[in-house]
XYZ file of N, CA and C in Angstrom:
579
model
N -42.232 120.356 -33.657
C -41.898 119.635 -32.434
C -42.436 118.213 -32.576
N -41.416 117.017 -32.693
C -42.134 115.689 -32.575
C -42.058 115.413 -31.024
N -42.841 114.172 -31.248
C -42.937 113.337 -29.810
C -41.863 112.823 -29.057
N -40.493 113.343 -29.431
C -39.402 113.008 -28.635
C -39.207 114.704 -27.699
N -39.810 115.601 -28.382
C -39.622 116.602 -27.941
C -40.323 117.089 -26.861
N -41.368 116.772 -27.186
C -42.174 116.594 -26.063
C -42.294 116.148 -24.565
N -41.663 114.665 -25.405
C -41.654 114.401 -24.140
C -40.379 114.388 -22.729
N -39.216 115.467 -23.678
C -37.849 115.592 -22.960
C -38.402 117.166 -22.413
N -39.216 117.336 -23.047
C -40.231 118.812 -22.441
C -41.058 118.529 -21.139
N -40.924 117.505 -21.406
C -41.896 116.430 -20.033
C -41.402 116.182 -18.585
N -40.652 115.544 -19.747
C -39.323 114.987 -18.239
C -39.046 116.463 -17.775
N -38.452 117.108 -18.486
C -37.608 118.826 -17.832
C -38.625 118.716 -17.115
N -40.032 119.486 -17.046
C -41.146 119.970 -16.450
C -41.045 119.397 -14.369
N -41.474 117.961 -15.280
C -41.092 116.982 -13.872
C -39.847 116.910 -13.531
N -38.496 117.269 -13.568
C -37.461 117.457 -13.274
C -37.332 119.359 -11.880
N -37.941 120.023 -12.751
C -38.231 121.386 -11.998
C -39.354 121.547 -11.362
N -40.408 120.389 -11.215
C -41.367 120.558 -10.171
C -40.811 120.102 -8.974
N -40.172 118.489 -9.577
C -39.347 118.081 -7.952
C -38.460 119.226 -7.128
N -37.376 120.089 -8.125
C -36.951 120.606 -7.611
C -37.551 121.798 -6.466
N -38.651 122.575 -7.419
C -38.558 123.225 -6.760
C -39.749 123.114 -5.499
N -40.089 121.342 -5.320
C -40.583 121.031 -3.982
C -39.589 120.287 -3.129
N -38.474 120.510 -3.511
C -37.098 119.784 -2.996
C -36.540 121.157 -2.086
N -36.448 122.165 -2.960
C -36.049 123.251 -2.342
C -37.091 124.116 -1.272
N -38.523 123.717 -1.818
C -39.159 124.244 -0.319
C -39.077 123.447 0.879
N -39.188 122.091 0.576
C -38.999 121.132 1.640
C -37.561 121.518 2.566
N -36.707 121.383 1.586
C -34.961 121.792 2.360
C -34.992 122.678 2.936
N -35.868 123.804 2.727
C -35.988 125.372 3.200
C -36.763 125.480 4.779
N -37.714 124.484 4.231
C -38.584 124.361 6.114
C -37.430 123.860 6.857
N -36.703 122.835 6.640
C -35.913 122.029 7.463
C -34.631 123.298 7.816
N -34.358 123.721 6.630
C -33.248 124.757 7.420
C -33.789 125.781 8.403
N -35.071 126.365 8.338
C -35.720 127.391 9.471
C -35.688 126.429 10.493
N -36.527 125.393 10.480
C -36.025 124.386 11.220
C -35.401 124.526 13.061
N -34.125 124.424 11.801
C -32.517 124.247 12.475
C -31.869 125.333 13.288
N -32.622 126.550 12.552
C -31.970 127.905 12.379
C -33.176 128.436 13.976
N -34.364 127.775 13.751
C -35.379 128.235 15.451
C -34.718 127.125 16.214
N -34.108 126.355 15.920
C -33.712 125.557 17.333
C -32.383 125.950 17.741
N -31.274 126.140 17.099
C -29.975 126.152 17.090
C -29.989 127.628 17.403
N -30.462 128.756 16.840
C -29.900 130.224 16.684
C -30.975 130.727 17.863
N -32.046 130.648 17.597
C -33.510 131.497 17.920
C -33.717 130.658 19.006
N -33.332 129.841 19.824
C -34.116 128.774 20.666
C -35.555 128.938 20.754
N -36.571 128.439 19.580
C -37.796 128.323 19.205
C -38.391 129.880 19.275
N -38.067 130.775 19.537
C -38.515 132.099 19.762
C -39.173 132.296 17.860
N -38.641 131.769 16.926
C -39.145 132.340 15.795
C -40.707 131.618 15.788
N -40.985 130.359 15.916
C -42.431 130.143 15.994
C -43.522 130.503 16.920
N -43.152 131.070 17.853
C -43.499 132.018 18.875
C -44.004 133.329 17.916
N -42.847 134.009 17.224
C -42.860 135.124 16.549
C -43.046 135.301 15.550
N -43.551 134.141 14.936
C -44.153 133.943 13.246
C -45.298 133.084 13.307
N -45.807 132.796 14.650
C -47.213 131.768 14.479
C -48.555 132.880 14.386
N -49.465 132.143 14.475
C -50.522 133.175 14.061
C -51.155 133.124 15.815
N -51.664 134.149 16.514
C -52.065 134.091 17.713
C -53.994 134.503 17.819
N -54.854 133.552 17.359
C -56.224 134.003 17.273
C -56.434 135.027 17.784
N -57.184 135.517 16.956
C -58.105 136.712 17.908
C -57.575 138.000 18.593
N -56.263 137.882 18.277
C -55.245 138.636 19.145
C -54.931 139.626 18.050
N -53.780 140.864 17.571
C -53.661 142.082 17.339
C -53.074 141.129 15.694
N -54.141 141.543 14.629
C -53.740 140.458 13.244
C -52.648 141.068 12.680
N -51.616 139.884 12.262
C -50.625 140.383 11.923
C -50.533 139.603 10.522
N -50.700 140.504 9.531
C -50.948 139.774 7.888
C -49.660 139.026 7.760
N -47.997 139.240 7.965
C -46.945 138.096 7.803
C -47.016 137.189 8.131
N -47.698 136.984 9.779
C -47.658 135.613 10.729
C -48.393 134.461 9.776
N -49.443 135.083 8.436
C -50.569 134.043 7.641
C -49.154 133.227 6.651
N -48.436 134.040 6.389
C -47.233 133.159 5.351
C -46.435 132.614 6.017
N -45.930 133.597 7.531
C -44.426 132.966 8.040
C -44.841 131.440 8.928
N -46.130 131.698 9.382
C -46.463 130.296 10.425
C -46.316 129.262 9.185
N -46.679 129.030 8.337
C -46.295 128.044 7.576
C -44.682 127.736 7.764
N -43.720 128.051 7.775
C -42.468 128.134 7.795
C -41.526 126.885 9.054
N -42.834 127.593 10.007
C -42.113 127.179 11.576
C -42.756 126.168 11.756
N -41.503 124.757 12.487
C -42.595 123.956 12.824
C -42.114 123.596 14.575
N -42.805 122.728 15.258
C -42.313 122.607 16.747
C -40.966 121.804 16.861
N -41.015 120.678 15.979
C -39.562 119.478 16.111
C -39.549 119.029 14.991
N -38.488 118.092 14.763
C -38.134 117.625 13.553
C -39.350 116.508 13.083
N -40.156 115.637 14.291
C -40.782 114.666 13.911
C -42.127 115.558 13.581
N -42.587 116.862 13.392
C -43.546 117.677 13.350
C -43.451 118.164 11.604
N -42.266 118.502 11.511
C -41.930 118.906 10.266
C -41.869 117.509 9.242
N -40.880 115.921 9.646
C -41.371 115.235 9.214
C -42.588 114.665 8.681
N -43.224 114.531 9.208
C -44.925 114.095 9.328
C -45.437 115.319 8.104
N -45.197 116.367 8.218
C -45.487 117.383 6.655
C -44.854 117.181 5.680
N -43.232 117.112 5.861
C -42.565 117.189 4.510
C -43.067 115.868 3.409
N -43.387 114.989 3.666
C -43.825 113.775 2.566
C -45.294 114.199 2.126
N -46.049 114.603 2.620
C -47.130 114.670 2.024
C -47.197 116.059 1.280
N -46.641 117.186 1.827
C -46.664 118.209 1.257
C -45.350 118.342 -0.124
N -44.453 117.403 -0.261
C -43.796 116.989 -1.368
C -45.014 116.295 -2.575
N -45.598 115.329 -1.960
C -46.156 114.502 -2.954
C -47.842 115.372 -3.378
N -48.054 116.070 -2.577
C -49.709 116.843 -2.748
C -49.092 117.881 -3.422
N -48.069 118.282 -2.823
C -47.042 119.573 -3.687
C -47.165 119.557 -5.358
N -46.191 118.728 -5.533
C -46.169 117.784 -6.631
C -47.422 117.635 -7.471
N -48.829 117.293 -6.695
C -49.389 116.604 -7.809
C -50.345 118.165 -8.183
N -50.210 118.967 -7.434
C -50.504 120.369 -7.232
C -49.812 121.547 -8.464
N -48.753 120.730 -9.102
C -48.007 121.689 -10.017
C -47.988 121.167 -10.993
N -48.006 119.505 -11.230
C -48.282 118.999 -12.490
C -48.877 119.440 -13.815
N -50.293 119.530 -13.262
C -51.467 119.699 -14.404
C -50.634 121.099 -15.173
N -50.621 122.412 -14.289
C -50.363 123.264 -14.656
C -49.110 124.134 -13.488
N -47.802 124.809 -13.712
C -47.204 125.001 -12.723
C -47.767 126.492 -12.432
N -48.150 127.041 -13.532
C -48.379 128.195 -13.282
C -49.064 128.822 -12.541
N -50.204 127.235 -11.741
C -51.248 127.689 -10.958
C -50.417 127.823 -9.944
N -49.411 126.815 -9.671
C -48.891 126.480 -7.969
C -48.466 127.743 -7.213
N -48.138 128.646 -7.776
C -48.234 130.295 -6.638
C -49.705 130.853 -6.096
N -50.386 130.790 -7.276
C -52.035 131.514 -6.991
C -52.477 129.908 -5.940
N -52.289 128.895 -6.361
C -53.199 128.337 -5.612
C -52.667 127.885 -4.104
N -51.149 127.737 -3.707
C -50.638 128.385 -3.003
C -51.210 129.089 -1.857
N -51.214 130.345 -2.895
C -51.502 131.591 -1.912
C -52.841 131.632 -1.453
N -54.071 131.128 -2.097
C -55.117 131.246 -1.865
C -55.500 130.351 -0.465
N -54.398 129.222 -0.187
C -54.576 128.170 0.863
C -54.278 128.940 1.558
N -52.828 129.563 1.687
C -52.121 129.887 2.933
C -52.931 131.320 3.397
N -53.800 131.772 2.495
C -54.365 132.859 2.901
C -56.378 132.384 3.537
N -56.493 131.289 3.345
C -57.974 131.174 3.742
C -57.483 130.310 4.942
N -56.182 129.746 5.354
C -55.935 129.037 5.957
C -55.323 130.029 7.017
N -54.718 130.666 6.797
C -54.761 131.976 8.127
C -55.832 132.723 8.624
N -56.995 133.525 7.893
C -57.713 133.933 8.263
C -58.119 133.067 8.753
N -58.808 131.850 8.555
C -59.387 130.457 9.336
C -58.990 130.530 11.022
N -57.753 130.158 10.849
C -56.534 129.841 11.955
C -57.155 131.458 12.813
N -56.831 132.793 12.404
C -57.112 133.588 13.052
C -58.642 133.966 13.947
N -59.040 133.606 13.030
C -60.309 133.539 13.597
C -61.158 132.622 14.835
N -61.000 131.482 13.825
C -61.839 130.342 14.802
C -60.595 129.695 15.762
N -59.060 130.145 15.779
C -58.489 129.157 16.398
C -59.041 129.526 18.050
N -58.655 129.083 18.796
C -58.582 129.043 20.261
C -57.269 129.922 20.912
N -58.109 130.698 21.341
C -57.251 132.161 22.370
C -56.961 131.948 22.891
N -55.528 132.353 22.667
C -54.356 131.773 23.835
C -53.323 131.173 23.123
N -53.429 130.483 22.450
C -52.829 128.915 21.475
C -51.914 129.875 20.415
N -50.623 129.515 20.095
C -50.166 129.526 18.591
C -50.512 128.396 18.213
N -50.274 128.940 16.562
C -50.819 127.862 15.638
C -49.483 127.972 14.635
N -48.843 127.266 14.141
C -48.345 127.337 12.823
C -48.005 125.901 12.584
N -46.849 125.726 11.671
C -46.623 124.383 10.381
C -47.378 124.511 9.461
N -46.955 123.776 8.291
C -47.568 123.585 7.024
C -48.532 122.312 7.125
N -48.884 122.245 7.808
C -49.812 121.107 7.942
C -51.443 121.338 7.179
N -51.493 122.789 7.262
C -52.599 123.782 6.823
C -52.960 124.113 5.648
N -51.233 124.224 4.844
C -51.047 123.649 3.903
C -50.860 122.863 2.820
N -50.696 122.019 3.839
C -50.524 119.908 2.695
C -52.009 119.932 2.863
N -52.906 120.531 3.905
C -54.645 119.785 4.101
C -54.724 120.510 3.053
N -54.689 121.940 2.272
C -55.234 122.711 1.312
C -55.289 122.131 -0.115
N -53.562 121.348 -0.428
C -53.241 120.769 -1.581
C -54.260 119.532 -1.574
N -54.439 118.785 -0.600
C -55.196 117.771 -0.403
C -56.217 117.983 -1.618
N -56.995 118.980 -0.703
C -58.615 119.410 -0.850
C -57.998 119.843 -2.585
N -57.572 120.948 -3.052
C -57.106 121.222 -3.932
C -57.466 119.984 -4.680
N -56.538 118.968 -4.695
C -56.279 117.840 -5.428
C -57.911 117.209 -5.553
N -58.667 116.750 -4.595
C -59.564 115.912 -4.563
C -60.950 116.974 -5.250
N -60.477 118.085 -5.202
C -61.788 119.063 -5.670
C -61.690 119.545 -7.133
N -60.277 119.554 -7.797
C -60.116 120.157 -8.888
C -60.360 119.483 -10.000
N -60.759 118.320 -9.984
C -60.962 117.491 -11.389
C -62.697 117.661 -11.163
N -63.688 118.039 -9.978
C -64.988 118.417 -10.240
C -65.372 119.546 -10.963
N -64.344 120.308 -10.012
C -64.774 122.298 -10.672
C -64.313 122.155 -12.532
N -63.287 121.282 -12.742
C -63.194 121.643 -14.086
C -63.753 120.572 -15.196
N -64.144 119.606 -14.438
C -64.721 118.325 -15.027
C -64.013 117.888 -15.855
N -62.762 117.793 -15.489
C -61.654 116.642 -15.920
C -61.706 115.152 -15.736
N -62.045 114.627 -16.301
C -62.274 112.933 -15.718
C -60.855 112.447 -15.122
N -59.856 112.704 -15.695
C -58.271 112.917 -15.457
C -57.752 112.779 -14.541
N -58.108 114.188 -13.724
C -57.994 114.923 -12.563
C -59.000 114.113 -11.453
N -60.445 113.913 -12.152
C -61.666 113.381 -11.286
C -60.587 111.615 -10.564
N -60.259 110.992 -11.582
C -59.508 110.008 -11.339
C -58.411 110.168 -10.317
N -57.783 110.927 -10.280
C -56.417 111.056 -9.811
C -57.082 111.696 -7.940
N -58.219 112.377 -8.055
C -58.821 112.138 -6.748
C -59.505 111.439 -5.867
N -59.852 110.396 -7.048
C -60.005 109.020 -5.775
C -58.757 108.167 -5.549
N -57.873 108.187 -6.113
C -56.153 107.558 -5.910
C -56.010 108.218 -4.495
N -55.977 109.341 -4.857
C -55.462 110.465 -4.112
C -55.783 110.193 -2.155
N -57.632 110.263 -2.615
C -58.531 109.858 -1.424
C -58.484 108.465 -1.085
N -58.009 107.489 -2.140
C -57.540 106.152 -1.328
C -56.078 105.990 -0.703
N -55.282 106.843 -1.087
C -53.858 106.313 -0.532
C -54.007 107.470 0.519
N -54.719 109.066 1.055
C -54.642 109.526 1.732
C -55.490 109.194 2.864
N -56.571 108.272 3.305
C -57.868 108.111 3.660
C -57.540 109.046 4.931
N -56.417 108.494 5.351
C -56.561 109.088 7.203
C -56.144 110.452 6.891
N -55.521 111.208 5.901
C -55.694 112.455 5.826
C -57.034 112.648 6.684
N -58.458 111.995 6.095
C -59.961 112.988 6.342
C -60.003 112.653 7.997
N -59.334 111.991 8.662
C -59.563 112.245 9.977
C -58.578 113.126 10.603
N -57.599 114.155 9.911
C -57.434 115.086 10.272
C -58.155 115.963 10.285
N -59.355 116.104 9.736
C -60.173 116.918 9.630
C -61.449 116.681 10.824
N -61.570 115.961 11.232
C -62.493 116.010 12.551
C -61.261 115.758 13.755
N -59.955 115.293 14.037
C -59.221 115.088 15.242
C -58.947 116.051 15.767
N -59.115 115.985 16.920
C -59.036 117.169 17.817
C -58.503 116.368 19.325
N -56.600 117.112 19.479
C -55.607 116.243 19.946
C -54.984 117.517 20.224
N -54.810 117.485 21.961
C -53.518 118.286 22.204
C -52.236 118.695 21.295
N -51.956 119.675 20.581
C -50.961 120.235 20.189
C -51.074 119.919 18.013
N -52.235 119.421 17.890
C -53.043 119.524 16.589
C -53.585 120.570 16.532
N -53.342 121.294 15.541
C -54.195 122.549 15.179
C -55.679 121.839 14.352
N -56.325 121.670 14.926
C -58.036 120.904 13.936
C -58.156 122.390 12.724
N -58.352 123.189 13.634
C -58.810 124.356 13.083
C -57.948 124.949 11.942
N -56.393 124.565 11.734
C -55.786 124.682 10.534
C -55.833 123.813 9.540
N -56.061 122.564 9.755
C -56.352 121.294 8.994
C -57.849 121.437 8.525
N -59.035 122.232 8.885
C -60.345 122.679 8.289
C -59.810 123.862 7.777
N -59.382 124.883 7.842
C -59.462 126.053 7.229
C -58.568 125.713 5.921
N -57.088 124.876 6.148
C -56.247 124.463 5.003
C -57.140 123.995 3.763
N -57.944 122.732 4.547
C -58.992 122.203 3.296
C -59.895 122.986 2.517
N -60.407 123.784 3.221
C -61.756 124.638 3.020
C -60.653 125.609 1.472
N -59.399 125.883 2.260
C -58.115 126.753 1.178
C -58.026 126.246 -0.233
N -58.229 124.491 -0.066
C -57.792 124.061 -1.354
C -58.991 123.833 -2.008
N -60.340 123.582 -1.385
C -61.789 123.809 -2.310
C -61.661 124.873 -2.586
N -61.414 126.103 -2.016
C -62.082 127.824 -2.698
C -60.688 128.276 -4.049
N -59.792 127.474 -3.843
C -58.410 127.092 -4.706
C -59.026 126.842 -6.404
N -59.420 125.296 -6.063
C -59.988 124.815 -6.905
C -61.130 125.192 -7.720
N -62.295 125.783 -6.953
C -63.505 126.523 -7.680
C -62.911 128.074 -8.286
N -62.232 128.254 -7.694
C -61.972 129.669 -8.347
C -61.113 129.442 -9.569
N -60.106 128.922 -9.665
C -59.377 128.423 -10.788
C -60.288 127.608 -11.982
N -61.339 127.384 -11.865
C -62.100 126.678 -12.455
C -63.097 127.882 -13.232
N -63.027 129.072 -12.653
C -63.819 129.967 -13.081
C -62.586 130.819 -14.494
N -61.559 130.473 -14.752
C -61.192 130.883 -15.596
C -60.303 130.105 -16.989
C-alpha cells in the first residue's frame, strides 16, 4: 500500500463518517416531522425520560430522538454533527461504545437527579457527552494530538461550559451535566484498553 492509497483510504473514511452523521442528523429531523405532523408531539411525551417516576430503560435511547421544535433540534444538529464527527475520526469503531456509554450515563443522570414532574429529552445530552468525550480523551490516553484538538475544541466551544452551570426554563441543566459526566466516563474507560 503506498501513500496514494492511503490516503484515498482517508478520504473514503471521512467520506462515511460524514455520512453516517448526515444520516443521524436527517433521522432526528424526520422524527421531528413525524411528532409534529402524525403524533401531534405525543411521541416526546412518550419517549422522554420522566425522573424518578416508573424507569423505563427505552425512554434512555428514544429521548435522545425527540426534540420540542425545529429551532430546538437546530441548536443540536451542528454541534452534534461536528462533536459527532470529531468523535469518530480518531477511531470509528469507538463511535457505538462511546455513544452508548453517553446516552446511557446521560439517562440514568436525567432519571435520577432530573426534577419530578418535568420530561426531559433531545440530544443535547448527547452533543454535551461528545463534548466532554472530545476535551477528555487526548488526557486518558496521552495523545498530545488529541490533547491539542481539545483546546481548539474548548476554544471554539467556550459557551458550550456554560451549559453546564445554566439553569433556564425548558433547559434540561441536569442532561447537559450527566451528558458531560457520559463523555469523561467514555473517555477514561476507552483509555483502559
Amino acid at each position: 500500500m503506498d501513500g496514494t492509497d492511503v490516503a484515498i483510504t482517508g478520504v473514503e473514511k471521512l467520506q462515511g463518517d460524514i455520512r453516517l452523521l448526515g444520516i443521524i442528523v436527517f433521522s432526528l429531523w424526520i422524527i421531528l416531522f413525524i411528532d409534529h405532523w402524525v403524533f401531534r408531539q405525543r411521541l416526546r411525551r412518550a419517549w422522554g425520560i420522566k425522573p424518578r417516576q416508573t424507569f423505563n430503560p427505552a425512554t434512555i435511547i428514544l429521548s435522545q430522538l425527540v426534540h420540542n421544535s425545529r429551532q430546538h433540534l437546530f441548536s443540536n444538529s451542528i454541534p452534534l454533527a461536528i462533536l459527532g464527527l470529531l468523535t469518530l475520526l480518531p477511531d470509528s469503531r469507538l463511535f457505538w461504545p462511546v455513544t452508548g456509554t453517553i446516552t446511557l450515563v446521560d439517562g440514568i443522570g436525567v432519571w435520577y437527579f432530573g426534577k419530578r414532574g418535568e420530561v426531559h429529552f433531545g440530544a443535547s445530552g448527547l452533543v454535551m457527552g461528545y463534548f466532554g468525550y472530545v476535551l477528555a480523551r487526548g488526557f486518558f490516553q496521552h495523545d498530545t494530538g488529541a490533547v491539542l484538538l481539545a483546546f481548539v475544541v474548548a476554544g471554539f466551544y467556550v459557551g458550550m461550559f456554560k451549559l453546564l452551570v445554566l439553569r433556564k426554563e425548558g433547559i434540561s441543566f441536569v442532561s447537559h451535566v450527566s451528558g458531560f459526566v457520559g463523555g469523561l466516563v467514555a473517555a477514561y474507560v476507552i483509555s483502559l484498553f
